[in-house]
XYZ file of C-alpha atoms in Angstrom:
485
model
C 72.912 71.081 105.963
C 73.737 74.453 104.432
C 73.924 76.159 101.035
C 77.020 77.983 99.854
C 76.486 81.522 98.575
C 78.789 83.053 95.898
C 82.298 84.068 97.000
C 85.876 84.314 95.750
C 88.885 83.053 97.695
C 92.674 83.145 97.821
C 95.415 81.650 99.966
C 96.654 84.274 102.397
C 99.638 83.047 104.387
C 98.512 80.052 106.441
C 94.841 80.972 105.974
C 92.297 81.293 103.190
C 90.693 84.668 102.537
C 87.032 84.540 101.491
C 85.280 87.585 99.967
C 81.635 87.481 98.908
C 79.646 89.445 96.326
C 78.905 92.317 98.696
C 82.477 92.709 99.942
C 82.258 90.974 103.318
C 85.356 88.944 104.128
C 86.567 86.234 106.504
C 89.793 84.336 107.108
C 89.470 80.564 107.477
C 92.014 77.923 108.314
C 92.818 75.469 105.520
C 90.971 72.719 107.431
C 87.810 74.800 107.934
C 87.892 75.912 104.289
C 88.211 72.334 103.019
C 85.325 71.263 105.255
C 83.240 74.235 104.137
C 83.459 73.545 100.406
C 82.908 69.810 100.948
C 79.751 70.573 102.988
C 81.349 68.964 106.051
C 81.681 72.052 108.259
C 79.974 71.458 111.601
C 77.540 74.012 113.031
C 79.541 73.767 116.247
C 82.670 75.122 114.567
C 83.371 78.635 115.984
C 83.544 80.188 112.503
C 80.162 78.809 111.373
C 78.007 81.642 112.823
C 80.265 84.245 111.158
C 79.989 82.514 107.803
C 76.226 82.589 108.174
C 76.024 86.184 109.432
C 78.304 87.465 106.662
C 76.320 85.627 103.974
C 78.867 83.066 102.873
C 76.339 80.343 103.518
C 72.630 80.013 104.170
C 70.829 77.470 106.251
C 67.167 76.925 105.439
C 66.598 80.589 104.581
C 68.194 80.982 101.160
C 65.650 83.570 99.962
C 66.284 85.850 102.943
C 70.057 85.486 102.542
C 69.835 86.360 98.845
C 67.689 89.432 99.605
C 70.232 90.598 102.196
C 73.066 90.053 99.722
C 71.139 92.003 97.082
C 70.621 94.947 99.441
C 74.332 95.132 100.238
C 75.220 94.715 96.570
C 72.954 97.644 95.649
C 74.726 99.813 98.227
C 78.109 98.915 96.750
C 76.862 99.829 93.262
C 75.000 102.964 94.397
C 77.335 105.207 92.369
C 75.390 104.089 89.286
C 72.368 106.044 90.506
C 74.290 109.344 90.499
C 75.131 109.667 86.824
C 77.279 111.937 86.508
C 78.440 113.814 89.666
C 81.886 115.199 88.779
C 82.242 117.461 85.724
C 85.750 118.667 84.836
C 86.118 121.696 82.569
C 89.442 122.245 80.812
C 89.441 126.050 80.805
C 92.775 126.196 78.975
C 95.705 123.990 78.005
C 98.108 126.892 78.531
C 100.366 126.683 81.544
C 103.047 128.793 83.192
C 104.904 125.625 84.194
C 106.330 122.752 82.196
C 106.327 119.850 84.611
C 108.427 116.869 83.605
C 105.523 114.468 84.149
C 102.673 116.640 82.793
C 100.080 114.138 81.646
C 98.201 116.510 79.314
C 101.212 117.869 77.398
C 100.281 121.433 78.329
C 100.683 124.289 75.828
C 102.858 127.410 75.867
C 101.644 130.306 77.977
C 100.859 132.462 74.934
C 98.979 129.742 72.949
C 95.545 131.323 73.363
C 94.015 129.022 70.743
C 93.830 126.436 73.539
C 91.546 128.620 75.697
C 87.897 127.692 76.219
C 85.810 130.624 75.022
C 82.734 131.997 76.797
C 80.290 130.459 74.316
C 81.766 126.977 74.744
C 81.834 127.346 78.536
C 78.136 128.207 78.558
C 77.348 125.203 76.371
C 79.336 122.965 78.700
C 77.426 124.229 81.728
C 74.110 123.828 79.911
C 75.001 120.169 79.381
C 76.201 119.745 82.966
C 72.887 121.057 84.282
C 71.106 118.403 82.207
C 72.792 115.640 84.242
C 70.503 113.698 86.617
C 72.118 114.094 90.088
C 70.900 116.686 92.568
C 74.432 117.327 93.852
C 77.166 118.003 91.292
C 80.701 119.321 91.332
C 82.308 121.422 88.611
C 86.104 121.233 88.613
C 88.164 123.719 86.598
C 91.325 122.199 85.162
C 94.088 123.038 82.697
C 96.883 123.597 81.882
C 96.667 126.310 84.474
C 93.014 127.424 84.653
C 93.873 130.782 86.251
C 95.420 131.858 82.939
C 91.898 131.974 81.514
C 90.330 133.676 84.511
C 87.728 135.534 82.442
C 86.102 132.283 81.296
C 86.470 130.658 84.705
C 84.822 133.571 86.511
C 82.029 133.776 83.929
C 81.438 130.007 84.204
C 80.835 130.180 87.951
C 78.427 133.105 87.651
C 76.649 131.625 84.626
C 76.219 128.224 86.331
C 74.762 129.782 89.451
C 72.415 132.044 87.520
C 71.313 129.369 85.025
C 70.626 126.976 87.893
C 68.138 129.420 89.456
C 66.144 129.556 86.190
C 65.489 125.801 86.209
C 62.344 124.247 87.624
C 62.736 123.646 91.361
C 62.776 119.889 90.802
C 65.744 120.217 88.404
C 67.862 122.698 90.352
C 71.249 121.462 91.578
C 73.465 121.899 94.575
C 76.666 122.951 92.804
C 80.167 122.786 94.264
C 83.188 124.310 92.523
C 86.873 123.354 92.602
C 89.859 125.015 90.921
C 92.893 122.797 90.248
C 95.778 125.258 90.194
C 99.520 125.387 90.819
C 98.831 128.682 92.721
C 101.778 130.429 91.051
C 99.746 133.278 89.518
C 96.846 133.428 91.969
C 95.890 136.923 93.183
C 94.130 138.361 96.184
C 91.184 139.386 93.986
C 90.804 135.885 92.601
C 90.940 134.409 96.095
C 88.266 136.813 97.318
C 86.064 135.658 94.437
C 86.709 132.034 95.479
C 85.777 132.817 99.059
C 82.605 134.651 98.050
C 81.400 131.742 95.900
C 82.595 128.866 98.093
C 85.115 127.602 95.553
C 87.534 124.976 96.870
C 91.152 125.058 95.746
C 93.171 121.963 94.879
C 96.881 122.418 94.299
C 100.047 120.361 93.792
C 102.921 119.776 96.188
C 105.398 116.972 95.541
C 107.345 117.290 98.785
C 110.500 119.053 99.902
C 112.102 121.787 97.821
C 114.463 119.382 96.034
C 111.722 116.860 95.201
C 109.153 119.486 94.187
C 111.554 121.449 91.990
C 112.901 118.301 90.317
C 109.768 118.105 88.164
C 107.619 121.188 88.742
C 109.440 123.955 86.872
C 108.522 127.345 85.434
C 108.566 127.702 81.661
C 111.017 130.554 82.156
C 113.299 128.225 84.106
C 113.845 127.457 87.773
C 111.827 125.717 90.447
C 108.473 126.760 91.888
C 108.725 125.624 95.514
C 109.473 128.985 97.182
C 106.834 130.828 95.149
C 104.357 128.051 95.896
C 104.869 128.507 99.639
C 104.267 132.273 99.353
C 101.052 131.727 97.406
C 99.924 128.947 99.763
C 100.223 131.358 102.687
C 98.250 134.017 100.788
C 95.578 131.489 99.816
C 95.125 130.239 103.351
C 94.936 133.777 104.706
C 91.847 134.404 102.551
C 90.015 131.090 102.043
C 91.170 129.457 105.281
C 93.203 126.357 106.094
C 90.413 124.013 104.976
C 89.787 125.862 101.708
C 92.900 124.504 100.009
C 94.233 120.962 99.690
C 97.216 119.467 97.868
C 98.001 116.424 95.735
C 101.410 114.935 95.066
C 102.679 112.897 92.131
C 105.351 110.285 92.770
C 108.212 110.617 90.320
C 111.411 108.563 90.492
C 112.918 111.511 92.410
C 110.292 111.120 95.142
C 109.996 107.334 95.301
C 112.897 106.768 97.681
C 112.013 109.815 99.794
C 108.314 109.351 100.471
C 108.771 109.586 104.238
C 110.341 113.026 103.705
C 107.353 113.992 101.564
C 105.032 112.980 104.392
C 107.054 115.016 106.882
C 106.857 118.035 104.571
C 103.086 117.737 104.283
C 102.796 117.599 108.059
C 105.185 120.541 108.489
C 103.036 122.633 106.151
C 99.833 121.749 107.982
C 98.201 119.640 105.260
C 95.252 117.558 106.407
C 96.518 114.331 104.852
C 98.271 113.010 101.769
C 97.352 110.991 98.661
C 100.431 109.095 97.464
C 99.774 108.938 93.727
C 101.705 107.010 91.092
C 102.579 108.313 87.631
C 100.242 107.872 84.666
C 101.883 107.023 81.316
C 100.455 109.932 79.331
C 101.826 113.123 77.790
C 105.243 114.295 78.978
C 105.292 111.466 81.561
C 105.418 108.980 78.685
C 108.085 110.997 76.859
C 110.294 111.153 79.977
C 109.630 107.615 81.168
C 113.331 106.662 81.193
C 114.142 109.249 83.860
C 110.828 109.528 85.765
C 109.264 106.065 85.692
C 109.606 102.984 87.921
C 108.062 99.549 88.098
C 104.648 99.335 89.731
C 105.993 96.627 92.025
C 108.600 99.109 93.294
C 105.918 101.756 93.759
C 103.654 99.407 95.705
C 106.548 98.313 97.930
C 107.545 101.883 98.747
C 103.916 102.918 99.148
C 103.346 100.212 101.767
C 106.540 101.100 103.633
C 105.380 104.717 103.748
C 101.879 103.706 104.787
C 103.287 101.915 107.813
C 105.282 105.073 108.599
C 102.080 107.142 108.414
C 100.191 104.708 110.642
C 102.878 105.156 113.299
C 102.483 108.939 113.023
C 98.741 108.511 113.580
C 99.353 107.135 117.040
C 100.215 110.738 117.942
C 98.261 112.871 115.462
C 95.520 112.535 112.872
C 97.049 112.440 109.391
C 95.330 110.092 106.906
C 96.747 108.648 103.720
C 93.794 109.138 101.409
C 94.360 106.226 99.014
C 94.480 103.748 101.899
C 91.397 105.444 103.355
C 89.531 104.698 100.118
C 90.695 101.080 100.048
C 89.887 100.450 103.715
C 86.461 102.009 103.155
C 85.789 99.658 100.249
C 86.878 96.677 102.373
C 85.139 97.551 105.641
C 81.941 99.285 104.491
C 79.284 98.474 101.872
C 79.302 101.999 100.488
C 80.681 103.334 97.220
C 83.634 105.698 97.574
C 83.143 107.469 94.239
C 86.773 106.749 93.348
C 86.654 106.203 89.577
C 89.630 103.798 89.321
C 88.065 101.277 91.702
C 84.532 100.945 90.396
C 82.831 98.276 88.352
C 81.628 99.217 85.841
C 84.473 101.696 85.527
C 83.551 105.173 86.718
C 84.671 106.596 83.369
C 81.729 108.632 82.099
C 79.531 107.348 84.930
C 81.007 109.031 87.996
C 82.815 111.774 86.111
C 83.313 113.369 82.716
C 85.688 115.932 81.280
C 84.992 118.721 78.803
C 87.948 119.852 76.706
C 88.625 123.482 75.788
C 86.837 123.047 72.432
C 83.729 121.392 73.919
C 84.757 117.796 73.192
C 83.547 115.398 75.877
C 85.547 112.487 77.291
C 84.645 109.849 79.905
C 87.813 110.477 81.938
C 90.837 112.740 82.088
C 93.028 109.895 80.799
C 90.843 109.682 77.669
C 91.421 113.378 77.048
C 95.160 112.877 77.602
C 95.070 110.100 75.008
C 93.366 112.465 72.554
C 96.086 115.031 73.234
C 98.554 112.315 72.180
C 96.691 112.003 68.871
C 94.116 109.248 69.496
C 90.487 110.415 69.735
C 89.111 106.910 70.305
C 87.223 107.747 73.514
C 85.662 111.074 72.494
C 81.925 110.865 73.289
C 80.836 113.930 71.348
C 80.812 117.719 71.582
C 78.599 120.063 73.602
C 78.009 122.211 70.515
C 76.478 119.289 68.629
C 74.831 116.890 71.113
C 72.672 117.024 74.235
C 73.740 115.422 77.517
C 71.540 112.413 76.762
C 72.946 111.992 73.254
C 76.519 112.146 74.576
C 76.175 109.843 77.577
C 73.616 107.462 76.096
C 75.717 106.979 72.980
C 76.781 103.595 71.657
C 80.397 104.443 72.448
C 79.517 105.050 76.109
C 77.491 101.834 76.236
C 80.338 99.819 74.729
C 82.843 101.368 77.128
C 80.675 100.504 80.135
C 79.967 96.978 78.933
C 83.676 96.233 78.687
C 84.629 97.836 81.997
C 83.288 95.345 84.541
C 85.698 93.320 86.680
C 83.037 90.630 86.987
C 83.487 89.796 83.283
C 87.172 90.681 82.834
C 89.605 87.748 82.365
C 91.309 86.755 85.657
C 89.510 89.570 87.548
C 86.326 87.500 87.481
C 87.980 84.975 89.818
C 90.061 87.326 91.973
C 89.428 87.503 95.699
C 89.703 91.303 95.517
C 87.100 91.641 92.770
C 84.544 93.325 95.078
C 86.973 96.109 95.952
C 88.731 96.685 92.652
C 88.023 98.076 89.203
C 89.415 98.023 85.713
C 90.958 100.664 83.483
C 89.709 100.345 79.893
C 91.445 103.536 78.798
C 94.891 102.471 79.982
C 94.253 98.992 78.573
C 93.602 100.551 75.185
C 96.741 102.693 75.436
C 98.943 99.718 76.275
C 97.535 96.972 74.052
C 94.909 98.484 71.745
C 91.998 96.732 73.490
C 89.691 97.954 76.247
C 89.328 94.470 77.753
C 92.376 92.355 78.472
C 93.842 89.801 80.863
C 94.719 92.119 83.754
C 96.933 89.767 85.771
C 100.293 91.079 84.524
C 99.315 94.736 84.057
C 100.745 97.581 86.136
C 97.194 98.325 87.334
C 96.752 94.806 88.722
C 100.264 94.533 90.182
C 99.817 97.797 92.059
C 96.394 97.060 93.512
C 96.902 93.359 94.227
C 100.176 94.012 96.063
C 98.554 96.732 98.153
C 95.398 94.702 98.877
C 97.551 91.747 99.994
C 99.262 93.909 102.599
C 96.094 95.704 103.744
C 94.456 92.371 104.505
C 97.577 91.288 106.388
C 97.270 94.484 108.435
C 93.577 93.836 109.116
C 94.235 90.222 110.112
C 96.616 91.226 112.918
C 95.270 94.717 113.723
C 94.906 95.684 117.365
C 92.011 97.771 118.680
C 94.167 100.877 118.488
C 95.128 100.059 114.875
C 91.450 99.671 113.950
C 90.640 102.947 115.679
C 93.125 104.708 113.399
C 91.737 102.999 110.304
C 88.149 103.908 111.212
C 89.196 107.484 111.964
C 90.457 107.691 108.368
C 87.300 106.152 106.892
C 84.961 108.417 108.874
C 87.246 111.498 108.904
C 86.722 111.536 112.670
C 89.991 112.094 114.524
C 88.230 111.739 117.886
C 87.927 107.987 117.416
C 91.606 107.568 118.237
C 91.460 109.945 121.192
C 88.371 108.205 122.466
C 90.107 104.837 122.316
C 93.203 106.144 124.109
C 91.149 107.781 126.863
C 89.193 104.641 127.589
């Protein structure tokens, strides 16, 4: 006789997919599944040892099985121990571009009232250094953060100096990132980045036509050619690995994603993150021309993913979103990806500090405030300590309502262990942080993609799995090793 341990399930083609509390999964035939839940599955059935090893059932050792499940569950929720790792500083809302899909509704280039001043920047960093983790990352955002270089430069130097004055036990390992369109970057600024180990994250939407369709200068005209010039300058100083790019999928790009991939490879990028639009700021205003259904996005994403997997038979080029999802499926470790955490990573894994010192649990919450709704503001660095901001009732309520385990329909979904919820987008769309997620764009996107990823895993060859594991581990030699042996 055996005891069933907690799991979710779903029909998957001719089989049944089982996923337990710690994210382990198995495919069973309909017959084996029916026998399993009726306690009629024979120990001699080939799948029985796997069910036992992967903690779907226990046989005379329930306490040991529960302890093993607990250990794996703690690993999956380990991001809760590192509260808060990523701190995003909005140095300015000013921008030299006016992108069609700008989610923050950036301000005119001469609107200096939207700059973070030195005093506020120091207060922000003081609060950041009060956070518990040993390793933290400070990310400078905008607008275009280079337009307020004085505050950005001072922030880096102040953070480093202030950190050295702390007790040894409270000192941090600090990483820095600048999110910039590169258009105004100078040699002097790049030398400063190199000296202080600052990573650079930029934006590239694809080929010249696709990129210039949305990413335009305020003075008019596209930015693609200037971007390429600045990318070359940046790489010449900080190196190939010192700069990475993100793309945003507009309606102009959706039908040309393979061309976007080819462009990334042509320009020597080390991978791509195919990212859908968020319905905030200018993206919401221009939804009629830029938007698409999430079902269409997921379909095109999966077609492009298969295209990328074929490319990886010849060269290492990961798709980073799939890498995150495969990692959540195949390992017990947290990825740190805010959208796919439970409780939601908003305020837990990351926080954002607006130009005036206001604190938000996620960039989307700040975008919502920019649209006129300050519902998710946690406080201000000029008025509250880190503990007062992040231990506030608002933060507690947000976290309590951001667990897939207690969200309608999500609580019974087979993909619950890998997914998350989006209380901020829920609030934007229906005025409530908790809702039935089954018909939302968030659920449609992730469920469609998870369905296909599990289909891929079910039929994957050894060479396919080598590619997938090379993405998860960032080890390109896994594929070469497989091919050589």
